[in-house]
């Protein structure tokens, strides 16, 4: 299921195999193919579920760039997700963009706000920076929720774009698969490149990175904008998927969803967002389906993961793989 | 001989078709319920679910609708639009429901509305009050059985015009329901009674429960009345906190007061508040209403149904009635049936108009009073403002639709 | 008018301070940003609703006794949370701590729903506290004056605790320099646990007071937590007295905001928070 | 620059003053370190040694006073900007990237000075591998290349940190207790390595050290700090002979 999955360690050391920094194309092709087949043969409802998981895998992976690698915590990442969808909607309803242009505008709007808010947030570190991301998110939510004449307030904007672009679910699923695969590969490229190494150095130890000549602020800002952009891609896809946008999309629930996905998936591994999205959505749907107190179930599982396996699903997978590899 | 044979064959055919029809009739009609069972709507929705279950039992006990039993599949939207959409698709595609109902918040309603349109599955809103789904973005298969925002704003204006209030302060929650209701109220009141002055408009943030600064700001205008468009904890906080400021001694208060507010606050609601409601069980004295309330109380430890329960019960009977009249759940026939039937509901005879699939649901306004009948205060002297007065004109509907289509 | 709103703001500010003081104390000592603070506050409110009728409903004394009992119960709940869960992640990353408190929010909310249901409930204000002092046409509600009094008592109690008691001195040391506590040979775990319990006690009594002031339901946790965070951040995370000033500033800003920029009051408060954070960061001494 | 390099001191500090609250961490410190000099800074705890290093590397902004590095005046530069001026530093408690391997740590250092740190081409990283391995050999950590830093010994971490600093090709090395917490043999091995590299590359070395043996073995000149000020300065034999230094130093340690 996991797309773009290569070696899941943060330190893809070049020595551990000369290919650690390059993409395992065979694996990617196999996963994409499998996913494509799944999309084509599944009944529509499963296709919808797969689309949702793919979009959230991208969103969580973008957030993971911040959490795992750049040393930042964002308490307002839904802003960039939601602004992707709002960028699409508003550019069409208020600026009469054609849909194609609106789709491009979505991620750019998200990245633009990522830049503005990012400039503010990187002035601070640790929990203070996280608090500022929260403040930025709350301001955005308040504006989107209250600026009724432009954003439609709580009843949102709909009808600006045909749901799923008017495609059949599996067709739209394939489009999403392509976009998400490319986007996650791009994120992989970011993490395992000179820039990514720089981001990770700053994220792990800003003092050492500074002594090496890296300014924390500018590099964290780059990571922030990249993360906002890809969150915006996910949000734009989500906006098209549902054919609408609501303040909820920039709201705290989507932020919390993203955070929990990454933690469940496993901090400090590239696959966290992908694993996390799959597991969290599965959990969320199953628990809610069978149990009125689904939040309780989710909460308890999170507690168990934090206490028992802080490296999340990715850590679990790695341990299993290690065990197999050790046994000849 | 030849003719006889032909007759025989056709008889067999007709019989076979009839049998086929009978076999079909044995399948239950499926209704999908999507509502905020968890999330912010939870407090409104639980009574609706209980009430619908009672309606369902009654309908099925009486032989179902169009000769078929009715089955409801319950789904939780978590009060999230995307979740609501997901559950709705599931209901349509997997459960193959014939009709959708439920819906609490306007965002969820707006998210579900296009799905109902896309698959042509009728959606009968029982709770959500936004007019946007049926008016602005209306389509042939979305129906509203309770008064929507435009109707309520007008009803409030009608009521306010009948009082001797000349200086009014509005206090509307800063989101769509609050803003639209205040806007319609202000416009309609200006038509009905131009001399009334709206001295200031206050907009408490959605979710705000410390309203004291709003109370002092409102009272500073020395208004004849405060018109509050708040609900639930907003209304409750306003009344509780207003007490210390002598709010009711210094001015009149008109606010949304649904049954659960009375139950929550009990005697903390003083006599003399002007309340407005959508389905106040205590003010409905039809036999139908009495029977339902008795059943509801019996099933739920003497608990009273709230407004949402009343609306939901009516909605379920309307759906069943529509299916009955249409002879099935075929969407277009269902729509025609709803449009041509007068439904005998707990809120009196209700009729739907075809232009926006909206029922002429009444609004209830009155003055609170503690009585011996209930352990909490209720409204007395209830004025019923019928939906026929408050429904927006066809031109308004057309204009709003044109604006939305742009 | 202006004066009335300012006074209104002060009274609201004191109430915010009651909520935020516990949050900032906990952060000051253990560097934990406790998202579950709002949940403890909510539990305090529901417990008050539950227990008040058993104590002496309608009397002011019974009301205060109830609130203290509820504060203690919430403190006990916080104690359990700290000892069994939070303590295990003090050395983990910040994010793990945050996520653990987030999980607590989810769990406490559903348990609350299970016990007390989904409908709003409300505690009736004792008649003795329901009135108002009227001075020249200005209403000063008794209950809010009482809350100002409670705020002052909490302030004085915490102040003298920090100033005079041995435990308080350790606490101050812990806030300034966590390494120092270990050097002092104090059992750090005890300090963390007791501060967490004290913070929860404050959340619990704030919730109790809220129960009589507004109507409460299972959504109370998130309703209050963001505002509490703003106050704590503006006051300086971990700064107890700062929280007081910040609470007053936010209260007054809210009350005045609705006169001058009615729809922007929340935005203004968030901008204030952002500005405060950024101005602090400009005073760079260490990177 | 090259002309200046001969005449300019590598480090020139005048009247440096820093207070934390009421505590005076640096009290009008003057210090001149010639190009290519090996200078030890010693003094009792709280003498201001680490604060001085922190000011020199841009970590802390002084209240008053000036710092010149190879003739360039520092004014509120951030640490990374100071690093780009050719100042490399290590920390008292080794500061490395602990979730990465030893190899990747060194790769980070190379990447930082490659001029392509923002590149998205993984190929650029592969191109650095040989140089990284060579550097690891220099600091004798090539055997641990694939170990995660969290799993290697304290001494090896200090060694790695030093190696990373070297990889950025600094002109001035600021080492804050390079051998703190290490065993006797490790300690001398590391300081031998530091000396060898410093001399070979003609670097300027300023180091804070508590181990007097190490100091006298390595330093060409010694600055003694006490109570935030410079107490004495001179060749090792001068300092050894200074009885006041011995009093202060021993008194401070006692």
Short mmCIF file of N, CA and C in Angstrom, two decimals, chain A residues 67 73 75 119-121 123-124 126-128 130-132 134-136 138-139 142-143 145-148 207 210 216-217 252 256 259-260 262-263 267-268 292-300 302-303 306-307 310-311, chain C residues 27 31 33 35 84-86 88-89 93-100 102-104 106-111 113-115 118 222 226 229 233 236-237 263-264 266-267 270-271 273-275 277-278 280-282 284 287:
data_model
loop_
_atom_site.label_atom_id
_atom_site.label_comp_id
_atom_site.label_asym_id
_atom_site.label_seq_id
_atom_site.Cartn_x
_atom_site.Cartn_y
_atom_site.Cartn_z
N UNK A 67 7.74 17.67 11.18
CA UNK A 67 7.83 17.05 12.50
C UNK A 67 9.08 16.19 12.63
N UNK A 73 7.29 21.84 15.17
CA UNK A 73 5.98 21.26 15.41
C UNK A 73 4.95 22.27 14.93
N UNK A 75 1.05 23.27 15.00
CA UNK A 75 -0.27 23.03 15.57
C UNK A 75 -1.36 23.63 14.70
N UNK A 119 7.60 32.85 8.04
CA UNK A 119 8.54 33.90 8.40
C UNK A 119 8.35 34.28 9.87
N UNK A 120 7.10 34.34 10.29
CA UNK A 120 6.83 34.65 11.70
C UNK A 120 7.28 33.51 12.60
N UNK A 121 6.89 32.29 12.22
CA UNK A 121 7.08 31.17 13.14
C UNK A 121 8.54 30.79 13.33
N UNK A 123 10.95 32.62 13.64
CA UNK A 123 11.63 33.52 14.57
C UNK A 123 11.74 32.88 15.94
N UNK A 124 10.87 31.90 16.19
CA UNK A 124 10.83 31.27 17.50
C UNK A 124 11.26 29.81 17.37
N UNK A 126 11.03 25.68 19.24
CA UNK A 126 10.36 24.70 20.09
C UNK A 126 8.90 25.06 20.32
N UNK A 127 8.48 24.98 21.56
CA UNK A 127 7.06 25.10 21.87
C UNK A 127 6.54 26.50 21.54
N UNK A 128 7.42 27.50 21.59
CA UNK A 128 6.99 28.86 21.29
C UNK A 128 6.61 28.97 19.82
N UNK A 130 5.63 26.49 18.03
CA UNK A 130 4.40 25.71 17.86
C UNK A 130 3.19 26.53 18.25
N UNK A 131 3.33 27.32 19.32
CA UNK A 131 2.22 28.16 19.77
C UNK A 131 1.88 29.21 18.71
N UNK A 132 2.91 29.70 18.06
CA UNK A 132 2.66 30.71 17.03
C UNK A 132 1.96 30.09 15.82
N UNK A 134 -0.12 27.80 16.05
CA UNK A 134 -1.51 27.70 16.53
C UNK A 134 -2.23 29.03 16.36
N UNK A 135 -1.54 30.12 16.75
CA UNK A 135 -2.16 31.44 16.64
C UNK A 135 -2.49 31.75 15.18
N UNK A 136 -1.54 31.45 14.28
CA UNK A 136 -1.77 31.71 12.86
C UNK A 136 -2.98 30.92 12.38
N UNK A 138 -5.51 29.82 14.14
CA UNK A 138 -6.77 30.32 14.71
C UNK A 138 -7.22 31.59 14.00
N UNK A 139 -6.26 32.46 13.67
CA UNK A 139 -6.62 33.68 12.94
C UNK A 139 -7.23 33.30 11.60
N UNK A 142 -10.65 31.88 12.05
CA UNK A 142 -11.62 32.92 12.39
C UNK A 142 -12.02 33.72 11.15
N UNK A 143 -11.03 34.07 10.34
CA UNK A 143 -11.32 34.87 9.15
C UNK A 143 -12.19 34.07 8.17
N UNK A 145 -14.09 31.56 8.76
CA UNK A 145 -15.39 31.26 9.35
C UNK A 145 -16.30 32.49 9.36
N UNK A 146 -15.70 33.65 9.58
CA UNK A 146 -16.53 34.85 9.76
C UNK A 146 -16.67 35.70 8.51
N UNK A 147 -15.76 35.54 7.57
CA UNK A 147 -15.81 36.42 6.40
C UNK A 147 -16.79 35.86 5.40
N UNK A 148 -17.95 35.69 5.90
CA UNK A 148 -19.16 35.19 5.30
C UNK A 148 -19.34 35.60 3.82
N UNK A 207 22.25 24.09 16.88
CA UNK A 207 23.52 24.69 17.29
C UNK A 207 24.66 24.13 16.44
N UNK A 210 24.43 25.43 12.97
CA UNK A 210 24.91 26.80 12.87
C UNK A 210 26.44 26.82 12.86
N UNK A 216 19.53 28.66 11.01
CA UNK A 216 18.33 27.87 11.30
C UNK A 216 17.10 28.43 10.61
N UNK A 217 16.93 29.75 10.74
CA UNK A 217 15.66 30.34 10.31
C UNK A 217 15.39 30.12 8.83
N UNK A 252 -9.14 22.76 13.55
CA UNK A 252 -8.24 22.06 14.46
C UNK A 252 -8.34 20.54 14.31
N UNK A 256 -5.20 18.02 14.10
CA UNK A 256 -4.98 16.92 15.05
C UNK A 256 -4.89 15.59 14.29
N UNK A 259 -1.36 15.29 12.96
CA UNK A 259 -0.39 15.02 14.02
C UNK A 259 -0.47 13.57 14.46
N UNK A 260 -1.69 13.10 14.69
CA UNK A 260 -1.85 11.74 15.19
C UNK A 260 -1.40 10.73 14.15
N UNK A 262 1.01 11.11 11.96
CA UNK A 262 2.48 11.04 11.93
C UNK A 262 3.00 10.27 13.15
N UNK A 263 2.41 10.54 14.31
CA UNK A 263 2.90 9.86 15.51
C UNK A 263 2.59 8.37 15.45
N UNK A 267 7.48 8.65 14.21
CA UNK A 267 8.30 9.83 14.05
C UNK A 267 9.69 9.44 13.55
N UNK A 268 10.31 10.31 12.80
CA UNK A 268 11.68 10.16 12.28
C UNK A 268 11.81 9.10 11.20
N UNK A 292 -19.91 4.05 19.38
CA UNK A 292 -20.25 5.47 19.46
C UNK A 292 -19.10 6.27 20.07
N UNK A 293 -18.35 5.65 20.97
CA UNK A 293 -17.27 6.38 21.64
C UNK A 293 -15.94 6.11 20.96
N UNK A 294 -15.92 6.40 19.65
CA UNK A 294 -14.73 6.09 18.85
C UNK A 294 -13.52 6.92 19.27
N UNK A 295 -13.77 8.14 19.76
CA UNK A 295 -12.62 8.96 20.16
C UNK A 295 -11.87 8.32 21.31
N UNK A 296 -12.61 7.65 22.16
CA UNK A 296 -12.01 6.94 23.27
C UNK A 296 -11.06 5.87 22.76
N UNK A 297 -11.52 5.13 21.76
CA UNK A 297 -10.70 4.06 21.19
C UNK A 297 -9.43 4.65 20.59
N UNK A 298 -9.60 5.69 19.78
CA UNK A 298 -8.44 6.32 19.15
C UNK A 298 -7.48 6.83 20.23
N UNK A 299 -8.03 7.49 21.25
CA UNK A 299 -7.20 8.03 22.33
C UNK A 299 -6.39 6.94 23.01
N UNK A 300 -7.05 5.84 23.33
CA UNK A 300 -6.35 4.77 24.04
C UNK A 300 -5.24 4.19 23.17
N UNK A 302 -3.57 5.71 20.85
CA UNK A 302 -2.46 6.68 20.82
C UNK A 302 -1.62 6.56 22.09
N UNK A 303 -2.29 6.48 23.22
CA UNK A 303 -1.56 6.35 24.49
C UNK A 303 -0.65 5.13 24.44
N UNK A 306 2.34 5.76 22.14
CA UNK A 306 3.32 6.69 22.71
C UNK A 306 4.12 5.99 23.81
N UNK A 307 3.47 5.20 24.62
CA UNK A 307 4.16 4.59 25.75
C UNK A 307 4.94 3.33 25.35
N UNK A 310 7.21 4.18 20.69
CA UNK A 310 7.28 5.58 20.23
C UNK A 310 7.70 5.69 18.76
N UNK A 311 8.29 4.66 18.21
CA UNK A 311 8.68 4.75 16.81
C UNK A 311 7.53 4.32 15.89
N UNK C 27 3.45 24.24 33.12
CA UNK C 27 4.49 24.42 32.11
C UNK C 27 5.79 24.92 32.74
N UNK C 31 7.66 21.83 31.96
CA UNK C 31 7.77 22.09 30.52
C UNK C 31 6.78 21.24 29.71
N UNK C 33 3.25 21.12 27.91
CA UNK C 33 2.11 21.90 27.44
C UNK C 33 0.91 20.98 27.50
N UNK C 35 -2.46 19.96 26.90
CA UNK C 35 -3.70 20.18 26.14
C UNK C 35 -4.93 19.70 26.92
N UNK C 84 0.71 7.81 36.15
CA UNK C 84 0.66 6.61 35.33
C UNK C 84 1.03 6.83 33.88
N UNK C 85 0.81 8.04 33.37
CA UNK C 85 1.08 8.24 31.95
C UNK C 85 2.16 9.29 31.67
N UNK C 86 1.90 10.49 32.14
CA UNK C 86 2.76 11.60 31.74
C UNK C 86 4.19 11.40 32.20
N UNK C 88 5.99 8.96 32.27
CA UNK C 88 6.81 8.10 31.41
C UNK C 88 7.37 8.83 30.20
N UNK C 89 6.85 10.00 29.90
CA UNK C 89 7.33 10.66 28.67
C UNK C 89 8.05 11.97 28.95
N UNK C 93 10.48 13.16 23.34
CA UNK C 93 10.38 14.44 22.64
C UNK C 93 9.14 15.19 23.09
N UNK C 94 9.23 16.50 22.91
CA UNK C 94 8.11 17.38 23.20
C UNK C 94 6.82 16.89 22.54
N UNK C 95 6.98 16.47 21.29
CA UNK C 95 5.80 16.10 20.52
C UNK C 95 5.07 14.92 21.17
N UNK C 96 5.84 13.97 21.73
CA UNK C 96 5.22 12.82 22.37
C UNK C 96 4.39 13.26 23.57
N UNK C 97 4.92 14.22 24.31
CA UNK C 97 4.18 14.72 25.47
C UNK C 97 2.87 15.36 25.01
N UNK C 98 2.99 16.17 23.94
CA UNK C 98 1.80 16.85 23.44
C UNK C 98 0.76 15.85 22.98
N UNK C 99 1.22 14.85 22.26
CA UNK C 99 0.28 13.89 21.71
C UNK C 99 -0.38 13.10 22.84
N UNK C 100 0.37 12.83 23.88
CA UNK C 100 -0.21 12.11 25.01
C UNK C 100 -1.32 12.95 25.67
N UNK C 102 -3.01 15.19 24.14
CA UNK C 102 -4.11 15.22 23.16
C UNK C 102 -4.97 13.96 23.28
N UNK C 103 -4.30 12.83 23.46
CA UNK C 103 -5.04 11.58 23.61
C UNK C 103 -5.92 11.65 24.85
N UNK C 104 -5.39 12.29 25.91
CA UNK C 104 -6.19 12.45 27.12
C UNK C 104 -7.44 13.28 26.84
N UNK C 106 -9.15 13.37 24.05
CA UNK C 106 -10.11 12.49 23.38
C UNK C 106 -10.79 11.56 24.38
N UNK C 107 -9.97 10.98 25.25
CA UNK C 107 -10.50 9.99 26.19
C UNK C 107 -11.45 10.65 27.20
N UNK C 108 -10.99 11.76 27.78
CA UNK C 108 -11.82 12.41 28.80
C UNK C 108 -13.14 12.88 28.20
N UNK C 109 -13.08 13.37 26.96
CA UNK C 109 -14.31 13.85 26.33
C UNK C 109 -15.33 12.72 26.18
N UNK C 110 -14.88 11.58 25.71
CA UNK C 110 -15.84 10.50 25.50
C UNK C 110 -16.35 9.93 26.82
N UNK C 111 -15.48 9.89 27.82
CA UNK C 111 -15.94 9.41 29.13
C UNK C 111 -16.97 10.38 29.69
N UNK C 113 -18.97 12.27 27.96
CA UNK C 113 -20.21 12.05 27.21
C UNK C 113 -20.94 10.82 27.74
N UNK C 114 -20.16 9.80 28.05
CA UNK C 114 -20.75 8.56 28.53
C UNK C 114 -21.46 8.78 29.87
N UNK C 115 -20.81 9.54 30.76
CA UNK C 115 -21.38 9.72 32.10
C UNK C 115 -22.51 10.75 32.10
N UNK C 118 -25.10 14.16 26.35
CA UNK C 118 -24.75 15.13 25.33
C UNK C 118 -25.40 16.49 25.55
N UNK C 222 -12.53 22.13 24.50
CA UNK C 222 -11.86 22.86 23.43
C UNK C 222 -12.24 24.33 23.44
N UNK C 226 -8.06 26.99 24.02
CA UNK C 226 -7.32 27.91 23.14
C UNK C 226 -7.13 29.26 23.82
N UNK C 229 -4.53 29.03 26.42
CA UNK C 229 -3.20 29.03 25.83
C UNK C 229 -2.75 30.44 25.48
N UNK C 233 0.56 32.14 26.85
CA UNK C 233 1.64 32.52 25.95
C UNK C 233 1.92 34.02 26.06
N UNK C 236 3.82 34.79 29.02
CA UNK C 236 5.14 34.15 29.08
C UNK C 236 4.94 32.76 29.66
N UNK C 237 5.14 31.76 28.83
CA UNK C 237 4.92 30.38 29.27
C UNK C 237 5.63 30.12 30.58
N UNK C 263 -16.14 42.43 15.09
CA UNK C 263 -15.95 41.11 14.51
C UNK C 263 -14.49 40.68 14.56
N UNK C 264 -13.65 41.61 14.96
CA UNK C 264 -12.23 41.29 14.90
C UNK C 264 -11.62 40.99 16.26
N UNK C 266 -11.37 38.51 18.27
CA UNK C 266 -10.51 37.35 18.41
C UNK C 266 -9.23 37.50 17.59
N UNK C 267 -9.39 38.04 16.39
CA UNK C 267 -8.23 38.24 15.55
C UNK C 267 -7.23 39.16 16.24
N UNK C 270 -5.35 37.30 18.88
CA UNK C 270 -4.31 36.43 18.32
C UNK C 270 -3.13 37.25 17.82
N UNK C 271 -3.43 38.40 17.24
CA UNK C 271 -2.33 39.23 16.77
C UNK C 271 -1.48 39.70 17.94
N UNK C 273 -1.01 38.08 20.64
CA UNK C 273 -0.20 36.94 21.03
C UNK C 273 1.01 36.80 20.11
N UNK C 274 0.76 36.89 18.80
CA UNK C 274 1.86 36.76 17.85
C UNK C 274 2.88 37.85 18.08
N UNK C 275 2.39 39.07 18.31
CA UNK C 275 3.30 40.20 18.50
C UNK C 275 4.16 39.98 19.74
N UNK C 277 4.99 37.20 21.18
CA UNK C 277 5.97 36.14 20.94
C UNK C 277 7.15 36.67 20.12
N UNK C 278 6.82 37.44 19.10
CA UNK C 278 7.89 37.91 18.21
C UNK C 278 8.77 38.94 18.89
N UNK C 280 9.40 39.13 21.99
CA UNK C 280 10.29 38.42 22.91
C UNK C 280 11.47 37.80 22.16
N UNK C 281 11.18 37.29 20.96
CA UNK C 281 12.25 36.61 20.23
C UNK C 281 13.30 37.61 19.75
N UNK C 282 12.91 38.88 19.62
CA UNK C 282 13.87 39.87 19.14
C UNK C 282 14.95 40.15 20.18
N UNK C 284 17.28 38.87 21.46
CA UNK C 284 18.09 37.68 21.30
C UNK C 284 19.33 37.77 22.19
N UNK C 287 21.10 31.84 20.92
CA UNK C 287 20.44 31.20 19.77
C UNK C 287 20.29 29.72 20.05
#
